[in-house]
Tab-separated table of C-alpha atoms and ligand atoms in Angstrom:
chain	number	residue	atom	x	y	z
Y	2	MET	CA	137.244	35.204	-85.382
Y	3	LEU	CA	136.099	36.561	-88.734
Y	4	ILE	CA	139.225	38.630	-89.378
Y	5	ASP	CA	141.473	35.641	-88.666
Y	6	ASP	CA	139.513	33.546	-91.173
Y	7	LEU	CA	139.727	36.325	-93.743
Y	8	LYS	CA	143.478	36.665	-93.223
Y	9	ALA	CA	143.905	32.913	-93.594
Y	10	MET	CA	141.776	33.018	-96.792
Y	11	LYS	CA	139.482	30.444	-95.205
Y	12	GLU	CA	135.896	30.341	-96.458
Y	13	THR	CA	133.879	32.088	-93.797
Y	14	SER	CA	130.693	34.043	-93.158
Y	15	TRP	CA	129.384	37.073	-91.313
Y	16	LEU	CA	125.819	37.660	-90.141
Y	17	ASN	CA	124.521	41.157	-89.565
Y	18	ASP	CA	123.504	41.545	-85.915
Y	19	ASN	CA	122.511	45.180	-86.375
Y	20	LEU	CA	119.503	44.870	-88.706
Y	21	ALA	CA	117.053	47.780	-88.771
Y	22	SER	CA	113.573	46.964	-87.462
Y	23	ASN	CA	111.866	49.031	-90.160
Y	24	VAL	CA	113.531	48.175	-93.468
Y	25	LEU	CA	111.725	50.672	-95.687
Y	26	GLU	CA	112.409	53.535	-93.317
Y	27	GLU	CA	116.065	52.555	-93.129
Y	28	LEU	CA	116.336	52.415	-96.941
Y	29	ASN	CA	114.707	55.780	-97.342
Y	30	ASN	CA	116.838	57.432	-94.647
Y	31	SER	CA	120.011	56.615	-96.565
Y	32	ALA	CA	121.818	58.502	-99.337
Y	33	ILE	CA	119.444	56.818	-101.810
Y	34	LYS	CA	115.681	57.464	-101.703
Y	35	LEU	CA	113.004	54.884	-102.497
Y	36	GLU	CA	111.273	57.078	-105.089
Y	37	GLN	CA	114.506	57.173	-107.105
Y	38	ILE	CA	114.017	53.531	-108.087
Y	39	GLU	CA	110.766	54.425	-109.790
Y	40	GLN	CA	112.422	57.362	-111.555
Y	41	ALA	CA	115.144	55.044	-112.842
Y	42	ARG	CA	112.562	52.524	-114.038
Y	43	ALA	CA	110.680	55.260	-115.907
Y	44	ARG	CA	113.899	56.502	-117.507
Y	45	LEU	CA	114.741	53.014	-118.800
Y	46	ASN	CA	111.221	52.765	-120.210
Y	47	ARG	CA	111.705	56.067	-122.048
Y	48	PHE	CA	114.861	54.683	-123.655
Y	49	ALA	CA	113.282	51.364	-124.663
Y	50	PRO	CA	112.238	52.477	-128.196
Y	51	LEU	CA	115.816	53.633	-128.855
Y	52	LEU	CA	117.432	50.466	-127.486
Y	53	LYS	CA	115.106	48.319	-129.544
Y	54	ILE	CA	116.480	49.965	-132.684
Y	55	LEU	CA	120.136	50.099	-131.644
Y	56	PHE	CA	120.249	46.556	-130.217
Y	57	PRO	CA	118.036	43.974	-131.964
Y	58	SER	CA	118.882	41.571	-129.089
Y	59	THR	CA	116.396	43.598	-126.998
Y	60	ASN	CA	113.573	43.060	-129.497
Y	61	ALA	CA	111.970	40.228	-127.596
Y	62	THR	CA	111.637	42.429	-124.495
Y	63	ASN	CA	110.678	45.572	-126.415
Y	64	GLY	CA	113.853	47.444	-125.643
Y	65	ILE	CA	113.944	46.529	-121.949
Y	66	ILE	CA	117.245	44.988	-120.845
Y	67	GLU	CA	116.137	42.036	-118.709
Y	68	SER	CA	117.306	38.487	-118.047
Y	69	PRO	CA	115.516	35.140	-117.685
Y	70	LEU	CA	114.755	33.434	-114.390
Y	71	HIS	CA	115.740	29.774	-114.568
Y	72	CYS	CA	114.679	26.893	-112.309
Y	73	ALA	CA	117.824	24.840	-111.693
Y	74	ASN	CA	116.870	21.677	-109.839
Y	75	PHE	CA	119.288	19.448	-111.771
Y	76	PHE	CA	122.099	21.690	-110.563
Y	77	LYS	CA	120.628	21.472	-107.071
Y	78	GLN	CA	121.012	17.688	-107.120
Y	79	GLU	CA	124.670	18.033	-108.171
Y	80	LEU	CA	125.314	20.454	-105.320
Y	81	GLU	CA	123.697	18.102	-102.829
Y	82	LYS	CA	126.114	15.394	-103.969
Y	83	LEU	CA	129.180	17.671	-103.995
Y	84	HIS	CA	128.634	19.109	-100.527
Y	85	LYS	CA	126.663	16.182	-99.048
Y	86	CYS	CA	123.943	18.596	-98.044
Y	87	LYS	CA	120.168	18.803	-98.396
Y	88	ILE	CA	118.674	21.827	-100.146
Y	89	ASN	CA	115.042	22.446	-99.352
Y	90	LYS	CA	112.626	23.720	-101.939
Y	91	ASP	CA	113.396	24.997	-105.397
Y	92	LEU	CA	116.602	26.562	-106.619
Y	93	TYR	CA	116.394	29.408	-109.121
Y	94	ILE	CA	119.091	31.236	-111.048
Y	95	LYS	CA	118.743	34.818	-112.254
Y	96	LEU	CA	120.604	34.806	-115.537
Y	97	ASP	CA	122.140	38.276	-115.700
Y	98	SER	CA	124.893	36.385	-117.508
Y	99	HIS	CA	122.455	36.450	-120.426
Y	100	LEU	CA	121.443	40.104	-120.274
Y	101	PRO	CA	121.366	41.622	-123.760
Y	102	ILE	CA	124.099	43.995	-124.984
Y	103	SER	CA	126.929	43.090	-122.618
Y	104	GLY	CA	126.262	39.718	-120.961
Y	105	SER	CA	126.710	40.750	-117.337
Y	106	ILE	CA	124.973	42.484	-114.453
Y	107	LYS	CA	126.761	45.681	-115.592
Y	108	ALA	CA	124.216	45.898	-118.414
Y	109	ARG	CA	121.924	47.216	-115.657
Y	110	GLY	CA	123.925	49.903	-113.854
Y	111	GLY	CA	126.583	50.776	-116.411
Y	112	ILE	CA	124.171	51.213	-119.275
Y	113	TYR	CA	121.691	53.104	-117.117
Y	114	GLU	CA	124.251	55.738	-116.177
Y	115	VAL	CA	125.331	56.242	-119.803
Y	116	LEU	CA	121.706	56.700	-120.864
Y	117	LYS	CA	121.057	59.124	-118.022
Y	118	HIS	CA	124.092	61.198	-118.985
Y	119	ALA	CA	123.026	61.295	-122.655
Y	120	GLU	CA	119.527	62.355	-121.601
Y	121	ASP	CA	120.889	65.108	-119.331
Y	122	LEU	CA	123.105	66.528	-122.102
Y	123	LEU	CA	120.357	66.439	-124.718
Y	124	ILE	CA	117.782	68.049	-122.433
Y	125	GLN	CA	120.229	70.780	-121.317
Y	126	ASN	CA	120.832	71.605	-124.969
Y	127	ASN	CA	117.137	71.631	-125.889
Y	128	LEU	CA	117.483	68.639	-128.154
Y	129	LEU	CA	115.141	66.381	-126.172
Y	130	ASN	CA	112.322	66.448	-123.685
Y	131	THR	CA	111.029	63.576	-121.629
Y	132	ASN	CA	107.778	63.263	-123.596
Y	133	ASP	CA	109.603	62.639	-126.875
Y	134	ASP	CA	109.945	59.312	-128.600
Y	135	TYR	CA	113.560	58.600	-127.648
Y	136	SER	CA	114.344	56.842	-130.926
Y	137	LYS	CA	115.006	60.383	-132.230
Y	138	ILE	CA	118.261	60.337	-130.212
Y	139	ILE	CA	119.803	58.443	-133.133
Y	140	LYS	CA	119.904	61.774	-134.986
Y	141	HIS	CA	122.083	63.345	-132.289
Y	142	LYS	CA	125.098	61.074	-132.624
Y	143	ASP	CA	127.233	63.975	-133.916
Y	144	PHE	CA	126.238	66.137	-130.975
Y	145	LEU	CA	127.095	63.403	-128.450
Y	146	SER	CA	130.408	62.714	-130.211
Y	147	LYS	CA	131.736	65.997	-128.796
Y	148	TYR	CA	131.554	64.413	-125.347
Y	149	LYS	CA	133.557	61.673	-123.705
Y	150	ILE	CA	132.722	59.057	-121.112
Y	151	ALA	CA	135.463	57.531	-118.954
Y	152	VAL	CA	135.409	54.596	-116.560
Y	153	GLY	CA	137.764	52.414	-114.524
Y	154	SER	CA	136.994	48.713	-114.662
Y	155	THR	CA	138.091	45.128	-114.066
Y	156	GLY	CA	136.379	44.331	-117.375
Y	157	ASN	CA	132.611	43.998	-117.433
Y	158	LEU	CA	131.747	47.552	-116.415
Y	159	GLY	CA	134.059	48.838	-119.133
Y	160	LEU	CA	132.393	46.509	-121.620
Y	161	SER	CA	128.866	47.691	-120.790
Y	162	ILE	CA	129.708	51.363	-120.670
Y	163	GLY	CA	131.995	51.178	-123.684
Y	164	ILE	CA	129.517	49.390	-125.949
Y	165	MET	CA	126.579	51.626	-125.031
Y	166	SER	CA	128.555	54.882	-125.103
Y	167	ALA	CA	130.118	54.147	-128.485
Y	168	LYS	CA	126.744	53.209	-129.953
Y	169	LEU	CA	125.280	56.572	-128.881
Y	170	GLY	CA	128.243	58.435	-130.395
Y	171	PHE	CA	130.287	59.274	-127.284
Y	172	LYS	CA	134.055	59.036	-127.227
Y	173	VAL	CA	135.074	56.471	-124.593
Y	174	ASP	CA	138.126	55.915	-122.376
Y	175	VAL	CA	138.170	52.631	-120.453
Y	176	HIS	CA	140.852	52.366	-117.761
Y	177	MET	CA	141.461	48.655	-117.182
Y	178	SER	CA	143.042	46.956	-114.174
Y	179	ASN	CA	145.662	44.219	-114.469
Y	180	CYS	CA	143.117	41.396	-114.179
Y	181	ALA	CA	141.047	42.552	-117.183
Y	182	LYS	CA	140.821	39.819	-119.816
Y	183	GLU	CA	142.382	40.326	-123.236
Y	184	TRP	CA	139.148	39.439	-125.045
Y	185	LYS	CA	137.317	42.232	-123.226
Y	186	LYS	CA	139.949	44.766	-124.304
Y	187	ARG	CA	139.802	43.456	-127.862
Y	188	MET	CA	136.027	43.732	-128.014
Y	189	LEU	CA	136.124	47.307	-126.698
Y	190	LYS	CA	138.674	48.327	-129.296
Y	191	GLU	CA	136.481	46.786	-131.984
Y	192	HIS	CA	133.693	49.070	-130.790
Y	193	GLY	CA	136.011	52.066	-131.175
Y	194	CYS	CA	136.763	52.589	-127.478
Y	195	ASN	CA	140.111	53.809	-126.206
Y	196	VAL	CA	141.500	51.177	-123.806
Y	197	ILE	CA	144.172	52.164	-121.271
Y	198	THR	CA	145.703	49.303	-119.323
Y	199	TYR	CA	147.418	49.507	-115.938
Y	200	ASP	CA	149.747	47.024	-114.364
Y	201	SER	CA	147.952	47.487	-111.061
Y	202	ASP	CA	144.638	46.654	-109.488
Y	203	TYR	CA	141.175	48.063	-109.881
Y	204	GLY	CA	141.566	50.899	-107.357
Y	205	VAL	CA	144.443	52.367	-109.367
Y	206	ALA	CA	142.547	52.088	-112.687
Y	207	VAL	CA	139.613	53.987	-111.177
Y	208	GLU	CA	141.871	56.630	-109.642
Y	209	GLN	CA	143.655	57.246	-112.954
Y	210	GLY	CA	140.359	57.476	-114.819
Y	211	ARG	CA	139.009	59.960	-112.297
Y	212	LYS	CA	142.162	62.111	-112.572
Y	213	ASN	CA	142.207	62.184	-116.382
Y	214	ALA	CA	138.544	63.160	-116.502
Y	215	GLN	CA	139.017	66.067	-114.080
Y	216	ASN	CA	141.104	67.942	-116.622
Y	217	ASP	CA	138.551	67.669	-119.424
Y	218	PRO	CA	135.241	69.578	-119.155
Y	219	PHE	CA	133.732	67.466	-121.954
Y	220	CYS	CA	134.546	64.234	-120.131
Y	221	TYR	CA	132.125	62.536	-117.716
Y	222	PHE	CA	133.620	59.989	-115.329
Y	223	ILE	CA	131.461	57.080	-114.192
Y	224	ASP	CA	132.629	56.411	-110.670
Y	225	ASP	CA	132.023	52.810	-109.644
Y	226	GLU	CA	133.196	53.552	-106.104
Y	227	ASN	CA	130.588	56.253	-105.409
Y	228	SER	CA	127.958	56.456	-108.134
Y	229	HIS	CA	124.295	56.821	-107.175
Y	230	ASN	CA	123.221	56.369	-110.798
Y	231	LEU	CA	124.943	53.012	-111.209
Y	232	PHE	CA	123.312	51.873	-107.979
Y	233	LEU	CA	119.864	52.954	-109.175
Y	234	GLY	CA	120.254	51.201	-112.520
Y	235	TYR	CA	120.799	47.940	-110.649
Y	236	SER	CA	117.902	48.524	-108.263
Y	237	VAL	CA	115.288	48.384	-111.053
Y	238	ALA	CA	115.787	44.612	-111.302
Y	239	ALA	CA	113.706	43.926	-108.203
Y	240	LYS	CA	110.205	44.811	-109.306
Y	241	ARG	CA	110.739	42.991	-112.586
Y	242	LEU	CA	111.874	39.911	-110.653
Y	243	LYS	CA	108.665	40.017	-108.620
Y	244	ALA	CA	106.678	39.928	-111.881
Y	245	GLN	CA	108.781	37.006	-113.138
Y	246	PHE	CA	108.012	34.999	-109.992
Y	247	GLU	CA	104.333	35.882	-110.249
Y	248	ALA	CA	104.275	34.630	-113.828
Y	249	LEU	CA	105.355	31.275	-112.335
Y	250	ASP	CA	102.575	31.516	-109.758
Y	251	ILE	CA	105.070	32.166	-106.984
Y	252	THR	CA	104.266	34.870	-104.456
Y	253	ILE	CA	106.984	35.871	-102.050
Y	254	ASN	CA	105.546	36.459	-98.561
Y	255	GLU	CA	106.251	35.549	-94.938
Y	256	ASN	CA	105.343	31.914	-95.597
Y	257	ARG	CA	107.517	31.771	-98.647
Y	258	PRO	CA	110.521	34.054	-98.220
Y	259	LEU	CA	113.169	34.603	-100.863
Y	260	TYR	CA	116.875	34.051	-100.135
Y	261	VAL	CA	119.191	35.797	-102.608
Y	262	TYR	CA	122.941	35.315	-103.077
Y	263	LEU	CA	124.777	38.115	-104.877
Y	264	PRO	CA	128.433	38.104	-106.025
Y	265	CYS	CA	130.077	41.281	-104.755
Y	266	GLY	CA	133.039	43.265	-106.062
Y	267	VAL	CA	133.025	46.964	-105.223
Y	268	GLY	CA	129.383	46.567	-104.162
Y	269	GLY	CA	127.329	48.685	-106.563
Y	270	GLY	CA	125.758	45.800	-108.471
Y	271	PRO	CA	124.770	43.583	-105.554
Y	272	GLY	CA	124.053	46.644	-103.400
Y	273	GLY	CA	121.686	48.187	-105.908
Y	274	VAL	CA	119.897	44.889	-106.514
Y	275	ALA	CA	119.600	44.267	-102.756
Y	276	TYR	CA	118.283	47.790	-102.160
Y	277	GLY	CA	115.629	47.191	-104.823
Y	278	LEU	CA	114.734	43.744	-103.448
Y	279	LYS	CA	114.353	45.042	-99.891
Y	280	SER	CA	112.166	47.871	-101.180
Y	281	VAL	CA	109.853	45.358	-102.866
Y	282	PHE	CA	109.868	42.417	-100.420
Y	283	ALA	CA	110.966	44.094	-97.146
Y	284	ASN	CA	111.529	41.405	-94.488
Y	285	ASN	CA	110.429	38.608	-96.810
Y	286	VAL	CA	113.725	38.679	-98.645
Y	287	LYS	CA	117.164	37.905	-97.229
Y	288	CYS	CA	120.149	39.178	-99.208
Y	289	PHE	CA	123.718	37.919	-98.878
Y	290	PHE	CA	126.887	39.147	-100.580
Y	291	ALA	CA	129.420	36.586	-101.823
Y	292	GLU	CA	133.109	37.450	-102.214
Y	293	PRO	CA	136.304	35.591	-103.165
Y	294	THR	CA	138.540	34.600	-100.248
Y	295	HIS	CA	141.275	36.698	-101.899
Y	296	SER	CA	139.143	39.891	-102.197
Y	297	PRO	CA	136.652	40.142	-99.329
Y	298	CYS	CA	136.533	43.954	-99.278
Y	299	MET	CA	132.823	44.356	-98.524
Y	300	VAL	CA	132.639	42.010	-95.548
Y	301	LEU	CA	135.847	43.568	-94.232
Y	302	GLY	CA	134.320	47.045	-94.496
Y	303	LEU	CA	130.983	46.021	-92.980
Y	304	ALA	CA	132.317	43.915	-90.133
Y	305	THR	CA	134.896	46.513	-89.058
Y	306	LYS	CA	132.480	49.384	-89.857
Y	307	LYS	CA	135.410	51.012	-91.645
Y	308	HIS	CA	133.816	50.625	-95.104
Y	309	GLU	CA	136.118	52.196	-97.747
Y	310	GLN	CA	138.629	53.181	-95.047
Y	311	ILE	CA	140.073	49.661	-94.992
Y	312	CYS	CA	141.264	47.445	-97.845
Y	313	VAL	CA	142.196	43.788	-98.205
Y	314	ALA	CA	145.910	44.611	-98.431
Y	315	ASP	CA	145.622	46.016	-94.886
Y	316	ILE	CA	145.048	42.449	-93.672
Y	317	GLY	CA	147.706	40.972	-95.941
Y	318	LEU	CA	145.567	39.723	-98.825
Y	319	ASP	CA	146.690	39.829	-102.473
Y	320	ASN	CA	143.369	40.559	-104.268
Y	321	ILE	CA	144.261	37.995	-106.926
Y	322	THR	CA	141.393	35.748	-107.960
Y	323	ALA	CA	140.015	33.912	-110.984
Y	324	ALA	CA	136.788	35.811	-110.307
Y	325	ASP	CA	138.027	38.883	-112.165
Y	326	GLY	CA	134.659	40.660	-111.817
Y	327	LEU	CA	135.081	40.535	-108.035
Y	328	ALA	CA	138.794	41.409	-107.821
Y	329	VAL	CA	138.289	44.584	-105.825
Y	330	GLY	CA	140.389	45.379	-102.759
Y	331	ARG	CA	138.448	48.321	-101.376
Y	332	ALA	CA	134.659	48.547	-101.141
Y	333	SER	CA	132.446	51.351	-102.418
Y	334	SER	CA	132.068	54.289	-100.039
Y	335	LEU	CA	128.349	54.403	-100.810
Y	336	VAL	CA	127.042	50.854	-100.612
Y	337	GLY	CA	128.288	49.709	-97.215
Y	338	LYS	CA	126.833	52.778	-95.539
Y	339	VAL	CA	123.469	52.550	-97.320
Y	340	LEU	CA	123.062	48.863	-96.496
Y	341	GLU	CA	124.871	48.376	-93.189
Y	342	ARG	CA	121.591	47.842	-91.323
Y	343	VAL	CA	119.791	46.092	-94.174
Y	344	ILE	CA	122.073	43.465	-95.657
Y	345	ASP	CA	121.603	40.078	-93.940
Y	346	GLY	CA	125.141	38.826	-94.232
Y	347	CYS	CA	128.204	38.055	-96.306
Y	348	PHE	CA	130.309	34.983	-96.992
Y	349	THR	CA	133.512	34.168	-98.822
Y	350	VAL	CA	134.202	31.439	-101.353
Y	351	SER	CA	137.412	29.925	-102.707
Y	352	ASP	CA	138.391	30.075	-106.378
Y	353	GLU	CA	138.370	26.253	-106.406
Y	354	ASN	CA	134.729	26.108	-105.365
Y	355	MET	CA	133.711	28.732	-107.938
Y	356	TYR	CA	135.317	26.552	-110.611
Y	357	ARG	CA	133.591	23.429	-109.262
Y	358	TYR	CA	130.199	25.153	-109.424
Y	359	LEU	CA	131.021	26.406	-112.920
Y	360	GLY	CA	131.676	22.855	-114.083
Y	361	LEU	CA	128.618	21.348	-112.397
Y	362	LEU	CA	126.254	24.018	-113.740
Y	363	ALA	CA	127.548	23.547	-117.288
Y	364	GLN	CA	127.114	19.758	-116.974
Y	365	SER	CA	123.712	19.721	-115.329
Y	366	GLU	CA	121.896	22.671	-116.917
Y	367	ASN	CA	124.097	23.550	-119.905
Y	368	ILE	CA	124.518	27.088	-118.551
Y	369	LYS	CA	128.024	28.498	-118.898
Y	370	LEU	CA	129.081	31.281	-116.548
Y	371	GLU	CA	132.301	33.076	-115.678
Y	372	PRO	CA	133.815	32.205	-112.268
Y	373	SER	CA	132.611	35.442	-110.570
Y	374	ALA	CA	129.012	34.594	-111.375
Y	375	LEU	CA	129.127	31.438	-109.243
Y	376	ALA	CA	130.301	32.961	-105.978
Y	377	GLY	CA	126.804	32.950	-104.481
Y	378	VAL	CA	126.358	29.194	-104.854
Y	379	ARG	CA	128.313	28.485	-101.687
Y	380	ALA	CA	125.395	29.736	-99.575
Y	381	LEU	CA	123.460	26.575	-100.326
Y	382	SER	CA	125.930	24.334	-98.533
Y	383	ILE	CA	126.187	26.584	-95.472
Y	384	ALA	CA	122.485	27.275	-95.020
Y	385	ASP	CA	122.682	26.443	-91.294
Y	386	GLU	CA	125.632	28.763	-90.792
Y	387	LEU	CA	123.698	31.584	-92.517
Y	388	LYS	CA	120.524	30.707	-90.537
Y	389	LEU	CA	118.586	30.076	-93.720
Y	390	ASN	CA	116.164	27.820	-91.914
Y	391	ASN	CA	112.783	28.392	-93.555
Y	392	GLU	CA	112.036	25.157	-95.411
Y	393	ASN	CA	109.623	26.886	-97.764
Y	394	ALA	CA	112.071	29.559	-98.853
Y	395	ILE	CA	113.023	29.995	-102.479
Y	396	HIS	CA	116.769	30.141	-103.104
Y	397	LEU	CA	117.971	32.484	-105.831
Y	398	ILE	CA	121.512	32.561	-107.159
Y	399	TRP	CA	122.258	35.808	-108.970
Y	400	ALA	CA	124.410	34.692	-111.920
Y	401	THR	CA	126.191	37.895	-112.840
Y	402	GLY	CA	128.086	37.188	-116.065
Y	403	GLY	CA	129.477	34.815	-118.641
Y	404	ASN	CA	127.472	34.747	-121.830
Y	405	MET	CA	130.048	36.677	-123.843
Y	406	VAL	CA	133.105	34.684	-122.750
Y	407	PRO	CA	134.767	33.345	-125.946
Y	408	ASP	CA	134.660	29.568	-126.445
Y	409	ASP	CA	138.399	28.978	-126.024
Y	410	GLU	CA	138.371	30.858	-122.696
Y	411	MET	CA	135.278	28.950	-121.551
Y	412	ASN	CA	136.921	25.641	-122.447
Y	413	GLU	CA	139.850	26.563	-120.210
Y	414	TYR	CA	137.420	27.275	-117.343
Y	415	LEU	CA	135.703	23.939	-117.902
Y	416	LYS	CA	139.047	22.116	-117.981
Y	417	THR	CA	140.078	23.687	-114.677
Y	418	ALA	CA	136.694	22.723	-113.210
Y	419	LYS	CA	137.044	19.131	-114.356
Y	420	GLY	CA	140.418	18.871	-112.638
Y	421	LEU	CA	138.801	19.899	-109.360
Y	422	LEU	CA	135.716	17.674	-109.481
A	16	PLP	C1	130.974	43.583	-111.535
A	16	PLP	C2	130.571	42.204	-111.331
A	16	PLP	C3	130.052	41.772	-110.116
A	16	PLP	C4	129.906	42.613	-108.884
A	16	PLP	O1	129.465	43.937	-109.046
A	16	PLP	P1	130.124	45.091	-108.155
A	16	PLP	O2	129.326	46.283	-108.492
A	16	PLP	O3	131.554	45.224	-108.595
A	16	PLP	O4	130.036	44.656	-106.745
A	16	PLP	C5	129.701	40.443	-110.027
A	16	PLP	N1	129.848	39.593	-111.046
A	16	PLP	C6	130.334	39.982	-112.228
A	16	PLP	C7	130.460	38.983	-113.332
A	16	PLP	C8	130.717	41.290	-112.414
A	16	PLP	O5	131.213	41.669	-113.596
């Protein structure tokens, strides 16, 4: 029984037996509409000239925040040895760990919502219209400094939103949960953000942030548990990924499907990416969410159909994991409902295995990730269990963060990994 495995913190999996027959129709009949992806893409393009000036790290991509796609067949060989399994076809890694500006998948959704809010304010006050060259927004830093952005975060969302908001001139409050790393708080303070720390988990940090913002008309709260804008920022990744595969002469179709493994916390990041991928590849992509055995809130919500009405504490779990980006006890109220008939499945992974994958990837490909970013790797050793049986499929691990982890912290991760290998 799934729930028994979850309670016992045993690595387990869940396959969706309620998939919609018409994917596109299902996507478009949800709270999110397909055309909104295109609107989000266009908005990010409008901001590109501004980002190019504010963040020289986006120069190479002309102000577009995008990550490399990496073929990882040396890592594949290591995994085959570790799990005594055979992995068909090529293994790719999507390096959102190396996204410019904030080094995690949150550089998609978090930054998108900040930009959208800035655009809304400037347009409402007749300081901008959508045909303008957006680099002129630099001149409106004083105007934006009258406004505040607030967010609750386990770390990376705060980092993305904090860095971008501060750069545009906004005041920023970041409400951090107990698992947030010290270096992330330090970096935010260096950027001039106000960091408020709670001795409780992510749900409490979000709740406090939401409450504080309610009393301040100049404060905009970015709500990771419900936000459509965050979700849309993530969804833009899909079409760009298609172009990256095409540049490698790889076309995803029914003969060559794509299997994607996405680390999942509250669900917005993996949910938005999966929504985008399904909109582009329909039935030729399979998307799976990966969660820590200590924090399997999304699979719990999907499998029980209770979504945000149930949390991991309800089945006796502690929500304490080395995968701090995934340490979320209660899933988003938006994502589970949008994707309940679209997502192919979920699985859980132990902290020990995330560390093992972290060590092997660093050794074999010299790519250093944070533990959360490796959750998806487990899919490769349970391909039969997940019914991933097309031998021509391309496997894609979505590596969600790690590039900004300080060296001393990374060395600790690598030491822990070594002890487990
Ligand atoms: C936030 C995060 C995720 C998951 O995104 P959610 O929107 O919380 O589901 C995965 N990996 C890393 C490194 C993250 O920071």
